[in-house]
Coordinates of N, CA and C in Angstrom, one line a residue:
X19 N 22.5 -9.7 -19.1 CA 21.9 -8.6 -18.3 C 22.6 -8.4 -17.0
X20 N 23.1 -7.3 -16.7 CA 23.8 -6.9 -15.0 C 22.4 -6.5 -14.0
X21 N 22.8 -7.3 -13.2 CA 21.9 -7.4 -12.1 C 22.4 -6.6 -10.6
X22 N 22.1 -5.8 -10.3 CA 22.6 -4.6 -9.4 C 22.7 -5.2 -8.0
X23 N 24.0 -5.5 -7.7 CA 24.4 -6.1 -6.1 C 23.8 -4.7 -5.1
X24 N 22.9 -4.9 -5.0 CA 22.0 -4.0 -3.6 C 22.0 -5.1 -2.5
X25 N 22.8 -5.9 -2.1 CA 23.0 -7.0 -1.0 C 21.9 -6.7 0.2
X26 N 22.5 -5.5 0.4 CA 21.7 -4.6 2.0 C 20.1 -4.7 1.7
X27 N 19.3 -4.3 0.6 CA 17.9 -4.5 0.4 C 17.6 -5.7 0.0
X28 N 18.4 -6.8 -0.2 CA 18.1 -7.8 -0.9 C 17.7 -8.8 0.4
X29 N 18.9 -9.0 1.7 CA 18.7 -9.5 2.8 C 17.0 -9.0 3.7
X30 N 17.4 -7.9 3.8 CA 16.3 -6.9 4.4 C 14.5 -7.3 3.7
X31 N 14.9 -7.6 2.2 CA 13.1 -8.5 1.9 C 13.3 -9.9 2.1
X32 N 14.4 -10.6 2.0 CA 14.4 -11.7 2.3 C 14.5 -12.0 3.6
X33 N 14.4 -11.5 4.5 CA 14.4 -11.3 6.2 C 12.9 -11.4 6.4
X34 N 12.2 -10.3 5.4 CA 10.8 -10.0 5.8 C 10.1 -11.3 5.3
X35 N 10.8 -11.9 4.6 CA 9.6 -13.0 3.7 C 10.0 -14.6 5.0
X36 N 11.2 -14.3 5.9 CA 11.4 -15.6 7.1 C 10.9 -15.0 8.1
X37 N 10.5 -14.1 8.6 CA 9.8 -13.2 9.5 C 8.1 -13.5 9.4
X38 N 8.2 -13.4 8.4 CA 6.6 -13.7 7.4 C 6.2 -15.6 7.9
X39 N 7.0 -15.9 7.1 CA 6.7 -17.4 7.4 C 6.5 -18.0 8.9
X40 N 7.4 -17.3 9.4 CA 7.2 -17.3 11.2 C 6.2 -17.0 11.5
X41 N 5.4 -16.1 11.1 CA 4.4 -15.3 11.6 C 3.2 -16.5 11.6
X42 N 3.2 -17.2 9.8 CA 2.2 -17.6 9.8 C 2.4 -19.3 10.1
X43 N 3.6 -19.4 10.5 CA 3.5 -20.9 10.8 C 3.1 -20.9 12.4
X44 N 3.5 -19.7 13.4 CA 2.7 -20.1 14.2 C 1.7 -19.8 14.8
X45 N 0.9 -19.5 13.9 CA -0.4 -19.4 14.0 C -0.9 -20.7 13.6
X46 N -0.6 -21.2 13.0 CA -1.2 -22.9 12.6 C -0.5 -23.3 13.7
X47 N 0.1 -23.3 14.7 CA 0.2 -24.2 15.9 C 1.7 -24.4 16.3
X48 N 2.8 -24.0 15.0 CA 4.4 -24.1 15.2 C 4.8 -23.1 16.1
X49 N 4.4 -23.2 17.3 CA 5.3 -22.4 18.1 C 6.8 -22.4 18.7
X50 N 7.2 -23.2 18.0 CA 8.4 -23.4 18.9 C 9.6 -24.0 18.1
X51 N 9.4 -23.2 16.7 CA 10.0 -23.4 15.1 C 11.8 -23.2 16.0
X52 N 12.5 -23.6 15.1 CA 13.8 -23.3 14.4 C 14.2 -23.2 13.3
X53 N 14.7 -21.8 13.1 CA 14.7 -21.6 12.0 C 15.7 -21.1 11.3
X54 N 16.0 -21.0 10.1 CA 17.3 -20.2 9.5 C 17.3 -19.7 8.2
X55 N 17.9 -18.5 8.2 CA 18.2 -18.4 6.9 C 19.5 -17.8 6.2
X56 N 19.5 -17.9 5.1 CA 20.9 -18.3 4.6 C 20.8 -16.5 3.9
X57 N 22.5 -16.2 3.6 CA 22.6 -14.9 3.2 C 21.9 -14.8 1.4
X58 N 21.7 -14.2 0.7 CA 21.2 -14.0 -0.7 C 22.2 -14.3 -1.4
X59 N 22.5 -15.0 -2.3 CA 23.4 -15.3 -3.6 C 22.9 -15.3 -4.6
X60 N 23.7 -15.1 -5.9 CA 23.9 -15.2 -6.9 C 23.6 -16.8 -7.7
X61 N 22.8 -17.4 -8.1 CA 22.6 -18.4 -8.8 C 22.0 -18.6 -10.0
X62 N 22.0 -19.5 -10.6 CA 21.1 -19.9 -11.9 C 19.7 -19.7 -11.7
X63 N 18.8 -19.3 -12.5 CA 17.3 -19.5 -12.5 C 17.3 -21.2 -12.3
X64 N 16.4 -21.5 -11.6 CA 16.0 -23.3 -11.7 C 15.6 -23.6 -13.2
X65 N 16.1 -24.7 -13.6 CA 15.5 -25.2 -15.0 C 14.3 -26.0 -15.2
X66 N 13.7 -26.2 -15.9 CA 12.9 -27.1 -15.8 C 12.7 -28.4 -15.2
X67 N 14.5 -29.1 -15.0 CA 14.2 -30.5 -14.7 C 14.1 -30.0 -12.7
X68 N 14.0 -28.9 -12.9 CA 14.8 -28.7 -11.5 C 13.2 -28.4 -10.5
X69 N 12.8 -27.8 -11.4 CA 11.1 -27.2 -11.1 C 10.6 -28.6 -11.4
X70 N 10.4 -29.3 -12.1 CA 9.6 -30.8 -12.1 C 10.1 -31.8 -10.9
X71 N 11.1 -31.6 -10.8 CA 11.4 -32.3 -8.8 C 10.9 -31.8 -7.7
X72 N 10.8 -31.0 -8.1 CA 10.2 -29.6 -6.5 C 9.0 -29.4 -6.9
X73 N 8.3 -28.8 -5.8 CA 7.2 -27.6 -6.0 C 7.1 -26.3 -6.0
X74 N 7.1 -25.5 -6.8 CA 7.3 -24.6 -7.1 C 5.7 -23.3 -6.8
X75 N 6.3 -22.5 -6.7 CA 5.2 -21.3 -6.5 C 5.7 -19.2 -6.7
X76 N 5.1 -19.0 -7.6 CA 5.5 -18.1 -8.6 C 4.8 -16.7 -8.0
X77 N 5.1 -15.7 -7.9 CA 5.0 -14.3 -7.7 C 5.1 -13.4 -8.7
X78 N 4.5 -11.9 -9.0 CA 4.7 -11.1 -10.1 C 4.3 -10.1 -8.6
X79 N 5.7 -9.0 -9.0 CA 5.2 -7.8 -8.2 C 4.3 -6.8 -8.7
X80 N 4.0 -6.1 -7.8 CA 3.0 -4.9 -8.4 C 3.4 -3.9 -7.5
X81 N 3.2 -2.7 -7.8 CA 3.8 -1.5 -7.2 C 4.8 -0.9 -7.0
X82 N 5.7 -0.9 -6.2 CA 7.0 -0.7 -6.2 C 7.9 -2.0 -6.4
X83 N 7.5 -3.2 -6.5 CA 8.2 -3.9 -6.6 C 7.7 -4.3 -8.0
X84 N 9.1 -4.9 -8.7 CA 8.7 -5.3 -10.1 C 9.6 -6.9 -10.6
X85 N 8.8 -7.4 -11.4 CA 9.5 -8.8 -12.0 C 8.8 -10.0 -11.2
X86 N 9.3 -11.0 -11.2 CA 8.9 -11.9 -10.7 C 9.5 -12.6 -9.7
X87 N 8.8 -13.5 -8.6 CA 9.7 -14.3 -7.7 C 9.4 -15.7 -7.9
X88 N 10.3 -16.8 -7.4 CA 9.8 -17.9 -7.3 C 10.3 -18.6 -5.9
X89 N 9.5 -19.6 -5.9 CA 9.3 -20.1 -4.0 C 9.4 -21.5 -4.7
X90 N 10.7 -22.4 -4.3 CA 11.1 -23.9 -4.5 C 11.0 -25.0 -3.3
X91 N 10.3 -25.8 -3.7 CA 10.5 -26.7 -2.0 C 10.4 -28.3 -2.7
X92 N 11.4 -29.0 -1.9 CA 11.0 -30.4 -2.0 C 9.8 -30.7 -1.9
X93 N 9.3 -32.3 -2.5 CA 8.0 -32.8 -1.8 C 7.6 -32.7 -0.7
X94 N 8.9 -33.6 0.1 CA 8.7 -33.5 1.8 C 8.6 -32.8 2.4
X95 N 9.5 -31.2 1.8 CA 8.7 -29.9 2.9 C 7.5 -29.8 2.6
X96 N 7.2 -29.8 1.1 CA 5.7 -29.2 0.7 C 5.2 -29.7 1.6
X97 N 4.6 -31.0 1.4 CA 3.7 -31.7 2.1 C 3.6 -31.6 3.2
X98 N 4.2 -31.6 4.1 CA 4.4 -31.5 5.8 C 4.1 -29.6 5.7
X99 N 4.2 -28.7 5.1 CA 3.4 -27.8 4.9 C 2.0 -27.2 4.9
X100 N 2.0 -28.4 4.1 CA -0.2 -28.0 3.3 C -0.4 -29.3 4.7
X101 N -0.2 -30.4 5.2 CA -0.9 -30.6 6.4 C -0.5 -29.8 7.4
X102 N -0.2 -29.0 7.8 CA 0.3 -28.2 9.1 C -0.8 -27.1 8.6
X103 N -1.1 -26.8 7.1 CA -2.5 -25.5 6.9 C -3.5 -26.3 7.1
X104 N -3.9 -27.9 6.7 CA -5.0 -28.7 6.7 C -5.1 -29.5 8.1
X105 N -4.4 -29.3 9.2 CA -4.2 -29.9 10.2 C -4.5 -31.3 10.4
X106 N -3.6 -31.7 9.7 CA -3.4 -33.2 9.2 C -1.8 -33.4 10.3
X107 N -1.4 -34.7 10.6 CA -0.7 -35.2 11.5 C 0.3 -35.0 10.3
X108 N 1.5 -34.6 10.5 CA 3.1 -34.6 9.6 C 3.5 -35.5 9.3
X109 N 3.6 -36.1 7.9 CA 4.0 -37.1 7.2 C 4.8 -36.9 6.3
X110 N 6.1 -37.2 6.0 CA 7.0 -36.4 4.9 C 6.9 -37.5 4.1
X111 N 6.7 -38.7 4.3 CA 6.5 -39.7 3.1 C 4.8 -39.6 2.0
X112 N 4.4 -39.1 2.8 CA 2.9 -38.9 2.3 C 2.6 -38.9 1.1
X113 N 1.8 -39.4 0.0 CA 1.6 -38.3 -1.4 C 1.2 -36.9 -1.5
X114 N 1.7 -36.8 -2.2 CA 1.5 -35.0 -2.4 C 0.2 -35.4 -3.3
X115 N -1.3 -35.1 -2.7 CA -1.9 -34.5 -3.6 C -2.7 -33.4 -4.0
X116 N -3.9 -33.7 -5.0 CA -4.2 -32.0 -5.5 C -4.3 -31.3 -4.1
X117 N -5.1 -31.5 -3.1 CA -5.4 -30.9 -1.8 C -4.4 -30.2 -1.8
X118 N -2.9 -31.2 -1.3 CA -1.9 -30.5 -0.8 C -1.7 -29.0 -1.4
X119 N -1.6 -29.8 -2.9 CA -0.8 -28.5 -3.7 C -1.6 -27.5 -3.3
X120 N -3.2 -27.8 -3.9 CA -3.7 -26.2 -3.4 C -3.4 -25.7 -2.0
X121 N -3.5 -26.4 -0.8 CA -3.4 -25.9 0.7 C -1.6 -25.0 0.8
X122 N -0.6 -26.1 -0.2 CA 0.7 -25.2 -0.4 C 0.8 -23.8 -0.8
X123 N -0.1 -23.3 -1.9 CA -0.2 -22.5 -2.8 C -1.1 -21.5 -1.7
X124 N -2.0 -22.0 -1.2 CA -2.6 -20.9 -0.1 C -1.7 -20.6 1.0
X125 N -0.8 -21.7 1.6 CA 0.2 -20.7 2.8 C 1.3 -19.7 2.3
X126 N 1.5 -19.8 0.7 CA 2.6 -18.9 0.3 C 1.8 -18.1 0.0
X127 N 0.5 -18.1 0.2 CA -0.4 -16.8 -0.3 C -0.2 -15.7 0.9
X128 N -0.7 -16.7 1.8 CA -0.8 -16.0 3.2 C 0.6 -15.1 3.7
X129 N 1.5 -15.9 3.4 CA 3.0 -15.4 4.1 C 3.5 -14.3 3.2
X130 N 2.9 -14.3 1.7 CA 2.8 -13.0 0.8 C 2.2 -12.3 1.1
X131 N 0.9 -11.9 1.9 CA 0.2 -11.2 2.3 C 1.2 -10.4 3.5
X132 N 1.3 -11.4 4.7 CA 2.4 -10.8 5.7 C 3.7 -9.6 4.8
X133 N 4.1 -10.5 3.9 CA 6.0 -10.0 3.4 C 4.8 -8.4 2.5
X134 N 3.9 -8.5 1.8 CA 4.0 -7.1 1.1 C 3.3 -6.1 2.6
X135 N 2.4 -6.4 3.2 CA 2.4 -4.8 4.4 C 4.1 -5.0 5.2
X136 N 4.4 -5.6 5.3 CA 5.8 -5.4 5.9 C 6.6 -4.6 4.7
X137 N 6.9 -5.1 4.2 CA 7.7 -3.8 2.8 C 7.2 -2.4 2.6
X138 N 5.8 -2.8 2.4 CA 5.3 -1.5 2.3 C 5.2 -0.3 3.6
X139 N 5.8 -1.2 4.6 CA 5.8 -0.3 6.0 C 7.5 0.2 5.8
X140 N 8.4 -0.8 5.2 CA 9.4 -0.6 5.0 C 10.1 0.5 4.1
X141 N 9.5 0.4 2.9 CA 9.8 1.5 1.9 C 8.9 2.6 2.0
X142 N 7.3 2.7 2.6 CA 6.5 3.5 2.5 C 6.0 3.7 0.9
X143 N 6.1 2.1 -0.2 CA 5.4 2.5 -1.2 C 4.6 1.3 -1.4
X144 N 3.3 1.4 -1.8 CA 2.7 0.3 -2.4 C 2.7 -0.6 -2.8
X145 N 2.7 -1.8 -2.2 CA 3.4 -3.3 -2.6 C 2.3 -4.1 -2.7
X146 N 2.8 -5.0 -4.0 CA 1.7 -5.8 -4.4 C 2.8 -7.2 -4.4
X147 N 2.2 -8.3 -4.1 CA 2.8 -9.8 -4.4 C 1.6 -10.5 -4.9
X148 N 1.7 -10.8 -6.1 CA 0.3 -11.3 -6.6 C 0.7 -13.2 -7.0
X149 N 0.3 -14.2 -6.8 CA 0.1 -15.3 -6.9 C 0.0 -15.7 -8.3
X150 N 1.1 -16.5 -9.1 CA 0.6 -16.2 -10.4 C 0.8 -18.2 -10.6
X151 N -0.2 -18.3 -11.7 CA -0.6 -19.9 -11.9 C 0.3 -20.5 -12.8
X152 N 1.3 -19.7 -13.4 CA 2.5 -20.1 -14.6 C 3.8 -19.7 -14.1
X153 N 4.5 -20.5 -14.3 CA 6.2 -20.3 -13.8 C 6.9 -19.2 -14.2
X154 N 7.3 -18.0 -14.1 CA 8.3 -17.1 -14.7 C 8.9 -17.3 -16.2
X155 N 8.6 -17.4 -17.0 CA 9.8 -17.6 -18.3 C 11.2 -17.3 -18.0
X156 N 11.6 -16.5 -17.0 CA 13.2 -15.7 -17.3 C 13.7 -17.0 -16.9
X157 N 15.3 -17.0 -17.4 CA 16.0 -18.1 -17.7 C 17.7 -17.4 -16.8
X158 N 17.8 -16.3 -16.8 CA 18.7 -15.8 -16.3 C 19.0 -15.9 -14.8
X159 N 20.4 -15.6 -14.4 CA 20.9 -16.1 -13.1 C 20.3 -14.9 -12.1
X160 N 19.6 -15.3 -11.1 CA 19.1 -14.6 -9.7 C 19.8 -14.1 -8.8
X161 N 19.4 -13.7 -7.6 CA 19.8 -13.8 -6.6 C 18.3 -14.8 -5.2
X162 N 19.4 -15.8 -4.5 CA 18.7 -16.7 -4.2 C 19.1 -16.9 -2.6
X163 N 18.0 -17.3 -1.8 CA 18.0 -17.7 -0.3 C 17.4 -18.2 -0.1
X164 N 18.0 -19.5 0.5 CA 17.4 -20.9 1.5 C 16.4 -20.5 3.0
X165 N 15.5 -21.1 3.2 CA 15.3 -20.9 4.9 C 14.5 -22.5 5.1
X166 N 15.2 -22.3 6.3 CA 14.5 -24.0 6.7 C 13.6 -23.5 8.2
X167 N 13.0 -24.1 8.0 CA 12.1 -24.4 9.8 C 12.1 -25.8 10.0
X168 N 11.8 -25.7 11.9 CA 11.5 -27.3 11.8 C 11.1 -27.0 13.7
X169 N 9.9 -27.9 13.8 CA 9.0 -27.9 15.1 C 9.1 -29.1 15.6
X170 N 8.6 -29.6 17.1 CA 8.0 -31.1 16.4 C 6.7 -31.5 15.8
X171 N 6.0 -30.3 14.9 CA 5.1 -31.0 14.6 C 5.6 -31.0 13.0
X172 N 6.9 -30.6 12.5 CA 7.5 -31.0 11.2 C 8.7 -31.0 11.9
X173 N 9.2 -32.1 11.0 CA 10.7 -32.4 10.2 C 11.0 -30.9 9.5
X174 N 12.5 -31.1 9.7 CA 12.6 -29.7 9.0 C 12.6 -29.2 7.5
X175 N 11.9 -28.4 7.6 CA 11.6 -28.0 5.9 C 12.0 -26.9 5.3
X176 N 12.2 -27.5 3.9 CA 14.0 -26.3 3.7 C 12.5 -26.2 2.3
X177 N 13.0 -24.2 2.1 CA 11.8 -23.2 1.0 C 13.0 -22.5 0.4
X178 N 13.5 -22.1 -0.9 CA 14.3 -21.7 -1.5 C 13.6 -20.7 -2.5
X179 N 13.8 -19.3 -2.3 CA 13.2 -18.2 -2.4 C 14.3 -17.5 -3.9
X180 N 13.9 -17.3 -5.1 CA 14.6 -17.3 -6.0 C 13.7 -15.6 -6.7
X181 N 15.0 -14.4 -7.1 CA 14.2 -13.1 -6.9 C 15.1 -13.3 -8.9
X182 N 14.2 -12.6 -9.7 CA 14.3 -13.0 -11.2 C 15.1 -11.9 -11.2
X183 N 16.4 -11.8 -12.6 CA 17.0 -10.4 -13.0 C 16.0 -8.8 -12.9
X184 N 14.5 -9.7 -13.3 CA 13.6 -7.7 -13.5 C 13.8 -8.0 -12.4
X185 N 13.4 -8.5 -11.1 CA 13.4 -7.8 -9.9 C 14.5 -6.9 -8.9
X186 N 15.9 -7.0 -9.9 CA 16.7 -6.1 -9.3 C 16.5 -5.4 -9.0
X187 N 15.8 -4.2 -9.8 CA 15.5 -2.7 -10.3 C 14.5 -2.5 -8.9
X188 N 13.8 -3.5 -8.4 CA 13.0 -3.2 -7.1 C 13.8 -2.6 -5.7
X189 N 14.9 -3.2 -5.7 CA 16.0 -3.3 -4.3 C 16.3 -1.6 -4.1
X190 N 16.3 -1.0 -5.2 CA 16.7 0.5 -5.1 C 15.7 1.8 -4.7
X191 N 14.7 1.0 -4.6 CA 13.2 2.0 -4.3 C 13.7 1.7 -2.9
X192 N 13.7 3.1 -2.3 CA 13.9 3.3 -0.7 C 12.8 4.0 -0.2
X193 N 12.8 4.2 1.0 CA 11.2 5.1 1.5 C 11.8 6.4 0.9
X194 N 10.6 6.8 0.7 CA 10.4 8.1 -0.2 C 9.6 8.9 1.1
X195 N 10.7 10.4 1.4 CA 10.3 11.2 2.1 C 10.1 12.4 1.7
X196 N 8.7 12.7 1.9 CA 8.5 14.1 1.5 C 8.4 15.1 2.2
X197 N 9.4 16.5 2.2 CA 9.4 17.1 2.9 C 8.8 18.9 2.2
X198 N 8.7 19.4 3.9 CA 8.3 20.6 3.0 C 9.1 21.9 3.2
X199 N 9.5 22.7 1.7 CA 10.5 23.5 2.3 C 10.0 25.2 2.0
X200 N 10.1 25.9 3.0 CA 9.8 27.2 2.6 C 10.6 28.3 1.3
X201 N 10.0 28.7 0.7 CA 10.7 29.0 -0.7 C 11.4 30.6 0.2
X202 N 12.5 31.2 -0.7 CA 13.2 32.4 0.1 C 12.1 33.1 -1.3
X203 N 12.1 34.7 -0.6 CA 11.2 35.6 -1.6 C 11.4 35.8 -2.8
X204 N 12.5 35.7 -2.7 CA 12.8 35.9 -4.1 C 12.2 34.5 -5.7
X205 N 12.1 33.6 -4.9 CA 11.3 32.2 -5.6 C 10.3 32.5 -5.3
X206 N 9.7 33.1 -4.5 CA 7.8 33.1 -4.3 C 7.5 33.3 -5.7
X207 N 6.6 33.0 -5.8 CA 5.7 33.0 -7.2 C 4.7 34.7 -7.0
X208 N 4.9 34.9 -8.1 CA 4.4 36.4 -7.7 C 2.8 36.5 -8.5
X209 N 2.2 37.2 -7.9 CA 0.9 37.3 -8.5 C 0.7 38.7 -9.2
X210 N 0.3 38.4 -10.5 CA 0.6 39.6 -11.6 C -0.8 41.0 -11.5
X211 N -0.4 41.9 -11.5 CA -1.1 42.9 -11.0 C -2.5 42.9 -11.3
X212 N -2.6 42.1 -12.8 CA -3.9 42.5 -13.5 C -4.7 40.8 -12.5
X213 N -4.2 40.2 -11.7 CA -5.0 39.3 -11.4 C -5.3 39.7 -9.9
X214 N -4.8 40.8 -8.7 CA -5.1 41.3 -8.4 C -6.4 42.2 -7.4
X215 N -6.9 42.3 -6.6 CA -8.3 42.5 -6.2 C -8.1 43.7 -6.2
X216 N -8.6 44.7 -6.4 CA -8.8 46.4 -5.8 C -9.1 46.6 -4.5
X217 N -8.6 47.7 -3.8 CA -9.0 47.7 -2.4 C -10.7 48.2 -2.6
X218 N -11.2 47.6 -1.3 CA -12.5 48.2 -1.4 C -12.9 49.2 -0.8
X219 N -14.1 50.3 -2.1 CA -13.7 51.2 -1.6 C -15.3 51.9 -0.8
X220 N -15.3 52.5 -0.2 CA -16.8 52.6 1.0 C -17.4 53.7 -0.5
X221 N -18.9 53.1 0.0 CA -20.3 53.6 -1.0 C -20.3 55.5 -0.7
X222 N -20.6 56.1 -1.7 CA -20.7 57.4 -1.7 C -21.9 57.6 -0.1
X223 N -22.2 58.3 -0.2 CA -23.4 58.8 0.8 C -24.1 60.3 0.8
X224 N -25.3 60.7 1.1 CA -25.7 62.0 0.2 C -25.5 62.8 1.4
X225 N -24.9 64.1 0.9 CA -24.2 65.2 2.2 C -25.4 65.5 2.9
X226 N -26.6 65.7 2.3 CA -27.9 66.4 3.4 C -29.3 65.3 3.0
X227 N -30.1 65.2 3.8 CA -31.0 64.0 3.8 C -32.2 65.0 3.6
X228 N -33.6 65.1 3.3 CA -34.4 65.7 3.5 C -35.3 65.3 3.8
X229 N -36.5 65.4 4.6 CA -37.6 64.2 4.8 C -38.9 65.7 4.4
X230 N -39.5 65.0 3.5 CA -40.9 65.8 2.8 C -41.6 64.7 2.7
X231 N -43.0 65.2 4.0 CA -44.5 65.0 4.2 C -45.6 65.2 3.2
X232 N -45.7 64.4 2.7 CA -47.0 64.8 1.8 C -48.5 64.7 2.1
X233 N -49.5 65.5 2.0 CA -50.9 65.1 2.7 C -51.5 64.0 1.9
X234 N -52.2 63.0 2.5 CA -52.9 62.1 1.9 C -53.9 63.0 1.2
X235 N -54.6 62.0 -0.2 CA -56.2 62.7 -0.6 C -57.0 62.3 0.1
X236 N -58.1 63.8 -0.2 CA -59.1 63.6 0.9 C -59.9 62.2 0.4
X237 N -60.1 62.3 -0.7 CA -60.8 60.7 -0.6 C -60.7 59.3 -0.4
X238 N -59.2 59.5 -0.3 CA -59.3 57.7 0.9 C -59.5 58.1 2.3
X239 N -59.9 56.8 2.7 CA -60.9 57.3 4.3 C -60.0 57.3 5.2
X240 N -59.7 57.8 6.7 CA -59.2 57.6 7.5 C -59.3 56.1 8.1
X241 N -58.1 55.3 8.4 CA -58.5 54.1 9.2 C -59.9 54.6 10.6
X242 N -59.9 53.3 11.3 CA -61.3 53.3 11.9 C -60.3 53.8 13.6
X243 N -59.2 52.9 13.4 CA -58.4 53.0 15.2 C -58.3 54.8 14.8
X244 N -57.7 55.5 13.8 CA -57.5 56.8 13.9 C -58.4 58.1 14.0
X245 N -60.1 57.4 13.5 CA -61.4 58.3 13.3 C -61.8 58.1 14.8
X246 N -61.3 57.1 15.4 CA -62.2 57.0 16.8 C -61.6 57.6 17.8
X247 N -60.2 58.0 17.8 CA -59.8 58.5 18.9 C -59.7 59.7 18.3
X248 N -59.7 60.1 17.3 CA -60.0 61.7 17.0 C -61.5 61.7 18.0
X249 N -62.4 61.2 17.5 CA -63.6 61.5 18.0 C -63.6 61.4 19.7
X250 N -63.7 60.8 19.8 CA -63.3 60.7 21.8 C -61.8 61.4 22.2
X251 N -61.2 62.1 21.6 CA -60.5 63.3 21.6 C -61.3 64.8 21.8
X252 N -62.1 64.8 20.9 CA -63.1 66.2 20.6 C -64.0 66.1 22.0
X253 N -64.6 64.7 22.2 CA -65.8 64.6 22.8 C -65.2 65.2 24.3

């Protein structure tokens, strides 16, 4: 499978996703990180024995991004990780347990949360990073980038950010600008006679008006207001 060297978009999400981690490491209390990251390369997918040494944590895009990602970290960063989210004192000998894992799996949640509204400010299209509970199957070669931090309240901890072949096809969605252009007359769309209104046209009116009085019958009675001032008229 050819995997499309877009280098320039490839750095530019991988920037957003060490930008991201920044964000949310110092909010848990790392203010005063160093940090680095390495340019994107070309490498092997991790293999199994490689994922069973590390801890691993898996992504599936949605929206304009597509395919899968994977997030690799030694024990010792994990761990000094999920206590820096569980605010546990930094131990890189520590055991990794279930806690950890889950507390690990929640800060790459979080820093996915940060990396898709940043993209999607970036491209202006809808970005999904969804947390997935199974490793990628693709077996094909990536493109891949290291980043390490380190505070004193961690040793430094190196996260290796691995983007699968389907994800190439993501790198080339750029912001999408819509513009608006006025059409010349000759493109107007024309509206066909029979669809049309008629002018409107003013109501006839009758040339001469006539007003004919007719006498009431004598046998309905006069009102009483009109019999009385007849009478105190006469009187």
């Amino acid at each position: 499978m050819t995997v499309t060297k877009d280098i320039p978009a490839v750095q530019k999400f991988c920037k957003i996703w060490h930008e991201s981690f920044l964000a949310v490491l110092g909010q848990l209390g790392a203010s005063n990180l160093k940090a680095s990251l390495t340019d994107p390369s070309f490498c092997p997918a991790p293999t199994k024995e490689d994922m069973d040494k590390s801890v691993c944590g898996a992504f599936s895009g949605g929206g304009i991004l597509k395919g899968a990602l994977l997030w690799t970290a030694e024990r010792s960063s994990a761990v000094q990780l999920a206590q820096l989210l569980l605010s546990e004192t930094s131990d890189a000998a520590a055991a990794f347990t279930e806690m950890h894992i889950d507390a690990f799996a929640e800060l790459l949640r979080q820093v996915a949360g940060h990396a898709a509204t940043a993209w999607k400010g970036e491209t202006g299209g809808e970005t999904e990073l969804i947390y997935l509970n199974a490793m990628p199957a693709e077996t094909e070669p990536g493109q891949s980038s290291t980043m390490t931090f380190a505070d004193d309240k961690l040793s430094e901890v190196s996260l290796r950010l691995s983007s699968m072949p389907s994800f190439a096809k993501s790198w080339s969605l750029g912001k999408k600008r819509l513009t608006l252009r006025r059409l010349s007359p000759s493109r107007r769309r024309k509206v066909r006679p029979s669809l049309r209104l008629p002018p409107p046209r003013p109501l006839p009116l009758p040339k001469r008006l006539r007003l004919v009085l007719l006498p009431a019958p004598r046998h309905l009675p006069l009102p009483r207001l009109l019999t009385s001032t007849c009478s105190s008229t006469l009187s």
